[in-house]
mmCIF file of C-alpha atoms and ligand atoms in Angstrom:
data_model
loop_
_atom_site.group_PDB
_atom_site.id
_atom_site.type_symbol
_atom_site.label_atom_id
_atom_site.label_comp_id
_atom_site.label_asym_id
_atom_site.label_seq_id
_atom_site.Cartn_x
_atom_site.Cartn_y
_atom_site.Cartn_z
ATOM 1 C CA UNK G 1 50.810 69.998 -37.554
ATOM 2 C CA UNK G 2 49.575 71.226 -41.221
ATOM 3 C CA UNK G 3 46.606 72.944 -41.758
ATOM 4 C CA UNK G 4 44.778 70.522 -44.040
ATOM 5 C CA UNK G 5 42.621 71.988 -47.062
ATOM 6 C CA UNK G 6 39.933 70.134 -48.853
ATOM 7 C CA UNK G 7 39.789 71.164 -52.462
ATOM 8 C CA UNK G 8 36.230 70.265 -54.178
ATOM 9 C CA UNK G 9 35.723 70.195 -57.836
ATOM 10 C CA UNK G 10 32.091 69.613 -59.056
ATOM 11 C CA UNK G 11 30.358 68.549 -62.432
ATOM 12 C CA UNK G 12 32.465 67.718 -65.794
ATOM 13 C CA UNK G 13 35.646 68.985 -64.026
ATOM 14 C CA UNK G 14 36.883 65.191 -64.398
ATOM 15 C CA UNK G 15 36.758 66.179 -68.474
ATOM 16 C CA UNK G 16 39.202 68.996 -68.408
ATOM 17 C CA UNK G 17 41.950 68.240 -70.940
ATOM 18 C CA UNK G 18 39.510 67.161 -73.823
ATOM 19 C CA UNK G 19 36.563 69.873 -72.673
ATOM 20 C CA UNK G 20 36.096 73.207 -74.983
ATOM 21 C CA UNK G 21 39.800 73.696 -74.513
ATOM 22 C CA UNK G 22 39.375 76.948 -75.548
ATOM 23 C CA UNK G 23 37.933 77.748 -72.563
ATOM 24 C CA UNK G 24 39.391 75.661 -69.971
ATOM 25 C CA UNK G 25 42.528 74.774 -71.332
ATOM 26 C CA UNK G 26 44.802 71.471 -71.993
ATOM 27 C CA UNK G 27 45.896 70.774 -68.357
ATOM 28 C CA UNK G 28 43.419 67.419 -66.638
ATOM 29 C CA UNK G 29 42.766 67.660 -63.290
ATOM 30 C CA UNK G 30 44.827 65.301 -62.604
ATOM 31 C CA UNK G 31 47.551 68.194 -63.434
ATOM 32 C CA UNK G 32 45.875 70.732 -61.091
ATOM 33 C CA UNK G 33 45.884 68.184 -58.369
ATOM 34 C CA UNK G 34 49.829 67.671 -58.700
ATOM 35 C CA UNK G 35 50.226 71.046 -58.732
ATOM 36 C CA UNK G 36 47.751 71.932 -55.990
ATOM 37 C CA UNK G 37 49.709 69.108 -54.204
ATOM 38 C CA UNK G 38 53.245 70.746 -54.279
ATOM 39 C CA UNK G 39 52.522 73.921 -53.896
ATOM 40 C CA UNK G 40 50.652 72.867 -50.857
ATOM 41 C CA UNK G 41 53.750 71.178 -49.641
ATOM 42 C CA UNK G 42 55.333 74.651 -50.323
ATOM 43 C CA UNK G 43 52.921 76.349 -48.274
ATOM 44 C CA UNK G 44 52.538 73.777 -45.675
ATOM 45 C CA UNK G 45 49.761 72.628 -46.620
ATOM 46 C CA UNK G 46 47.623 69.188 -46.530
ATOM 47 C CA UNK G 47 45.816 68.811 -49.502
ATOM 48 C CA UNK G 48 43.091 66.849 -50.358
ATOM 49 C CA UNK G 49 41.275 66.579 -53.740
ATOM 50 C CA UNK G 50 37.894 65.572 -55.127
ATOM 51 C CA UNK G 51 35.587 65.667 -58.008
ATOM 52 C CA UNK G 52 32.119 64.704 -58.090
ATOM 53 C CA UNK G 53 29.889 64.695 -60.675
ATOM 54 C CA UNK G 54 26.726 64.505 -58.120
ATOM 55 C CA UNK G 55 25.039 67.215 -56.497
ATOM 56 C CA UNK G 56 24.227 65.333 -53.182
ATOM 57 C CA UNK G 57 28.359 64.306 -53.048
ATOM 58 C CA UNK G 58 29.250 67.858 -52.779
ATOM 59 C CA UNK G 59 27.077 68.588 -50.330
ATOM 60 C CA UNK G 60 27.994 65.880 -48.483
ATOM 61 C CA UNK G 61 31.481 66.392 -48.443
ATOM 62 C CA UNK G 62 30.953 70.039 -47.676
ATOM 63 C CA UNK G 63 29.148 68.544 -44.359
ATOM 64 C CA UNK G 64 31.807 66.073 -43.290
ATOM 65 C CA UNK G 65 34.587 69.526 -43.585
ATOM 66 C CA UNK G 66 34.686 70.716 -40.610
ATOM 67 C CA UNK G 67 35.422 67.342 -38.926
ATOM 68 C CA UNK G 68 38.624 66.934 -40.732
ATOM 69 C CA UNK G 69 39.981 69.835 -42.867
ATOM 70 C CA UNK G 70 40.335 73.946 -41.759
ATOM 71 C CA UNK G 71 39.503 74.869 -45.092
ATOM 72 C CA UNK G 72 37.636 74.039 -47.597
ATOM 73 C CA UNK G 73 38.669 75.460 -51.467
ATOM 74 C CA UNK G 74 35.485 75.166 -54.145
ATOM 75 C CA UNK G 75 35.206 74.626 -57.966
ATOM 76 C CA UNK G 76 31.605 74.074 -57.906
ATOM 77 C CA UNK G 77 31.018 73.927 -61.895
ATOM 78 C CA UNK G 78 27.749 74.428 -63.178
ATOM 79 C CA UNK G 79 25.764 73.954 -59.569
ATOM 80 C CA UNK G 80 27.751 77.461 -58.895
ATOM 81 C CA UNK G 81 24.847 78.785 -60.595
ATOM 82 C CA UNK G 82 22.014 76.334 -59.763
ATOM 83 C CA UNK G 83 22.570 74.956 -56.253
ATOM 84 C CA UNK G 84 20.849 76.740 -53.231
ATOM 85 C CA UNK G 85 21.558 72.982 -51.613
ATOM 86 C CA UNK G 86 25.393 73.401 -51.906
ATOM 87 C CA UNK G 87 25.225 77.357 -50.808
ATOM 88 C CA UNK G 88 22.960 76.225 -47.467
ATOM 89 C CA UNK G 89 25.672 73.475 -46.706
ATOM 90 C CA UNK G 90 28.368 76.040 -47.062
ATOM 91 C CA UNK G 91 26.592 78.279 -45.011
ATOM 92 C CA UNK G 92 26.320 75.083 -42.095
ATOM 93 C CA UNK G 93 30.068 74.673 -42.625
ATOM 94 C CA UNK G 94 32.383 76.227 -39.736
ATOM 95 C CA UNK G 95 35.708 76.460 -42.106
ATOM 96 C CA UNK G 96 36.640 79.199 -44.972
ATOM 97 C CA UNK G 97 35.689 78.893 -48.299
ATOM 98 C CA UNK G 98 37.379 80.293 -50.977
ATOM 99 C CA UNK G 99 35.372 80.335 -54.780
ATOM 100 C CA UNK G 100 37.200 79.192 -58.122
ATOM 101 C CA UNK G 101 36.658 79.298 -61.500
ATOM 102 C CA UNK G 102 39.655 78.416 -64.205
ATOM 103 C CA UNK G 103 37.396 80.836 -66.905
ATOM 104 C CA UNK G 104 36.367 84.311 -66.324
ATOM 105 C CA UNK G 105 32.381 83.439 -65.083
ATOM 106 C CA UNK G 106 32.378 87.712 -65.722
ATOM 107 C CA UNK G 107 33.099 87.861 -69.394
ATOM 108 C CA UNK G 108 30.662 84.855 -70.350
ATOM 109 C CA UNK G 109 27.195 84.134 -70.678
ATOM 110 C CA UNK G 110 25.140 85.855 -68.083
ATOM 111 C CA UNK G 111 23.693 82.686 -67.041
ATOM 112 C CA UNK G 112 27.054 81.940 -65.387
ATOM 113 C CA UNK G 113 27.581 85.486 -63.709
ATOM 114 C CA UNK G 114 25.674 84.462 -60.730
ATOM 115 C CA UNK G 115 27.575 82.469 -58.172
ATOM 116 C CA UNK G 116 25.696 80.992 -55.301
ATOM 117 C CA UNK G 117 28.732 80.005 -53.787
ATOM 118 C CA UNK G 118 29.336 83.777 -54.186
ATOM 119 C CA UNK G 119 27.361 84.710 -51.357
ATOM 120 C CA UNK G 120 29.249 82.774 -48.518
ATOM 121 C CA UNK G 121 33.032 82.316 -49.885
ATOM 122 C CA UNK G 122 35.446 84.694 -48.814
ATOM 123 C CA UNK G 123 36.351 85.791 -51.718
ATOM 124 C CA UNK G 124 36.778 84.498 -55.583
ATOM 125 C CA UNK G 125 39.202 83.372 -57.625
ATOM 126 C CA UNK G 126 38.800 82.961 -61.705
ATOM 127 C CA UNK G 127 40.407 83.502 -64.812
ATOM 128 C CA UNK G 128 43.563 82.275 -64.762
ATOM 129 C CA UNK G 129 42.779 78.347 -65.648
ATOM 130 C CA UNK G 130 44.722 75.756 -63.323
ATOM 131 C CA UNK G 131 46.820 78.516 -61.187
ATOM 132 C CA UNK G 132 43.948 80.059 -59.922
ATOM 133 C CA UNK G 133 43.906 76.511 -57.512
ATOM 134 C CA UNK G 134 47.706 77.357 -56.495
ATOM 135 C CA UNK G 135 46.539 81.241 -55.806
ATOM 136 C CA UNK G 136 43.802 80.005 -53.626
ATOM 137 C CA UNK G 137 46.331 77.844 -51.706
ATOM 138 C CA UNK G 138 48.044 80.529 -50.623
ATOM 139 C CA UNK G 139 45.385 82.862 -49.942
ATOM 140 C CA UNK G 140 44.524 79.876 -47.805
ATOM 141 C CA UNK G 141 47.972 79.538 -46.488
ATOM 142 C CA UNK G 142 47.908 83.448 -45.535
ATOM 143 C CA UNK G 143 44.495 83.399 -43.841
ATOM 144 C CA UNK G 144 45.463 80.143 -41.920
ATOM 145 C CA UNK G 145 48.653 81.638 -40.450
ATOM 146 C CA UNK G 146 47.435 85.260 -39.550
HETATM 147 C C1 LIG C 1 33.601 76.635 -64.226
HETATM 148 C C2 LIG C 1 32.630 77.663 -64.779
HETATM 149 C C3 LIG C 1 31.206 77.123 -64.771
HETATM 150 O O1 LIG C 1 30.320 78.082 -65.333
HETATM 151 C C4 LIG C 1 31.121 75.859 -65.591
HETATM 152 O O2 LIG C 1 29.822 75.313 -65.525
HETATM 153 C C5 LIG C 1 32.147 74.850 -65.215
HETATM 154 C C6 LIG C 1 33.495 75.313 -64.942
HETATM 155 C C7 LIG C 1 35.061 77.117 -64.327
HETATM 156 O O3 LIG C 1 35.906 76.544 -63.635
HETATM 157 O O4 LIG C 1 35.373 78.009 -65.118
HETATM 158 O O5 LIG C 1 31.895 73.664 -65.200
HETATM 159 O O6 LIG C 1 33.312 76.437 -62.839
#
């Protein structure tokens, strides 16, 4: 059976398209999801996408993982930097996290070079807009089938 992966996006992700394009890009998330989608089918992958704008959501959804997905991929927005809540439910969660970002949190305003999510994900992924959602997948993929 597929490993399924649960693919979280947080705050103002749902904007992407019309937000500070300079920064984020043209694609909507609606085109990362299609693309997360097939390359998960590539990869044999089940994914499943969301995007809250609500703290509490997240952390929900990070609670319910376990019982239905092996691994759990996280765009946290803006509570990557703010949201102790989020990093304790991670921390609860029995499944592998991987971090992403679509900008370089490094090269921009200090505020944003502290990731809570950081300190529990197996590793990070930003920079490269969308594709840094397909990378994760297969990192995901990899880890999954070792
Ligand atoms: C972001 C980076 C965050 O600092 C910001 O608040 C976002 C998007 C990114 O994907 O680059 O909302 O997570």
């Amino acid at each position: 059976m597929a490993s399924k992966v649960l693919v979280l996006n947080g705050p103002n992700l749902n904007l992407l398209g019309t937000r500070e394009p300079d920064v984020y890009g043209n694609e909507t998330l609606a085109d990362i999801e299609v693309k997360s989608l097939e390359r998960g089918d590539f990869l044999g992958l089940q994914v499943e996408f969301r995007q809250s704008n609500t703290e509490g959501q997240l952390v929900d959804w990070v609670q319910q993982a376990q019982e239905n997905f092996d691994f759990l991929i996280v765009n946290a927005g803006a509570y990557t930097h703010t949201s102790v809540a989020l990093l304790d439910a991670i921390k609860s969660c029995n499944i592998p996290v991987i971090e992403v970002h679509l900008s370089n949190i490094h090269q921009r305003e200090e505020f944003r070079q502290h990731s809570y999510i950081s300190k529990v994900a197996l590793g990070t992924i930003c920079g490269f807009g969308g594709y840094g959602y397909e990378l994760a997948l297969e990192a995901a993929a990899k880890i999954l089938n070792k």
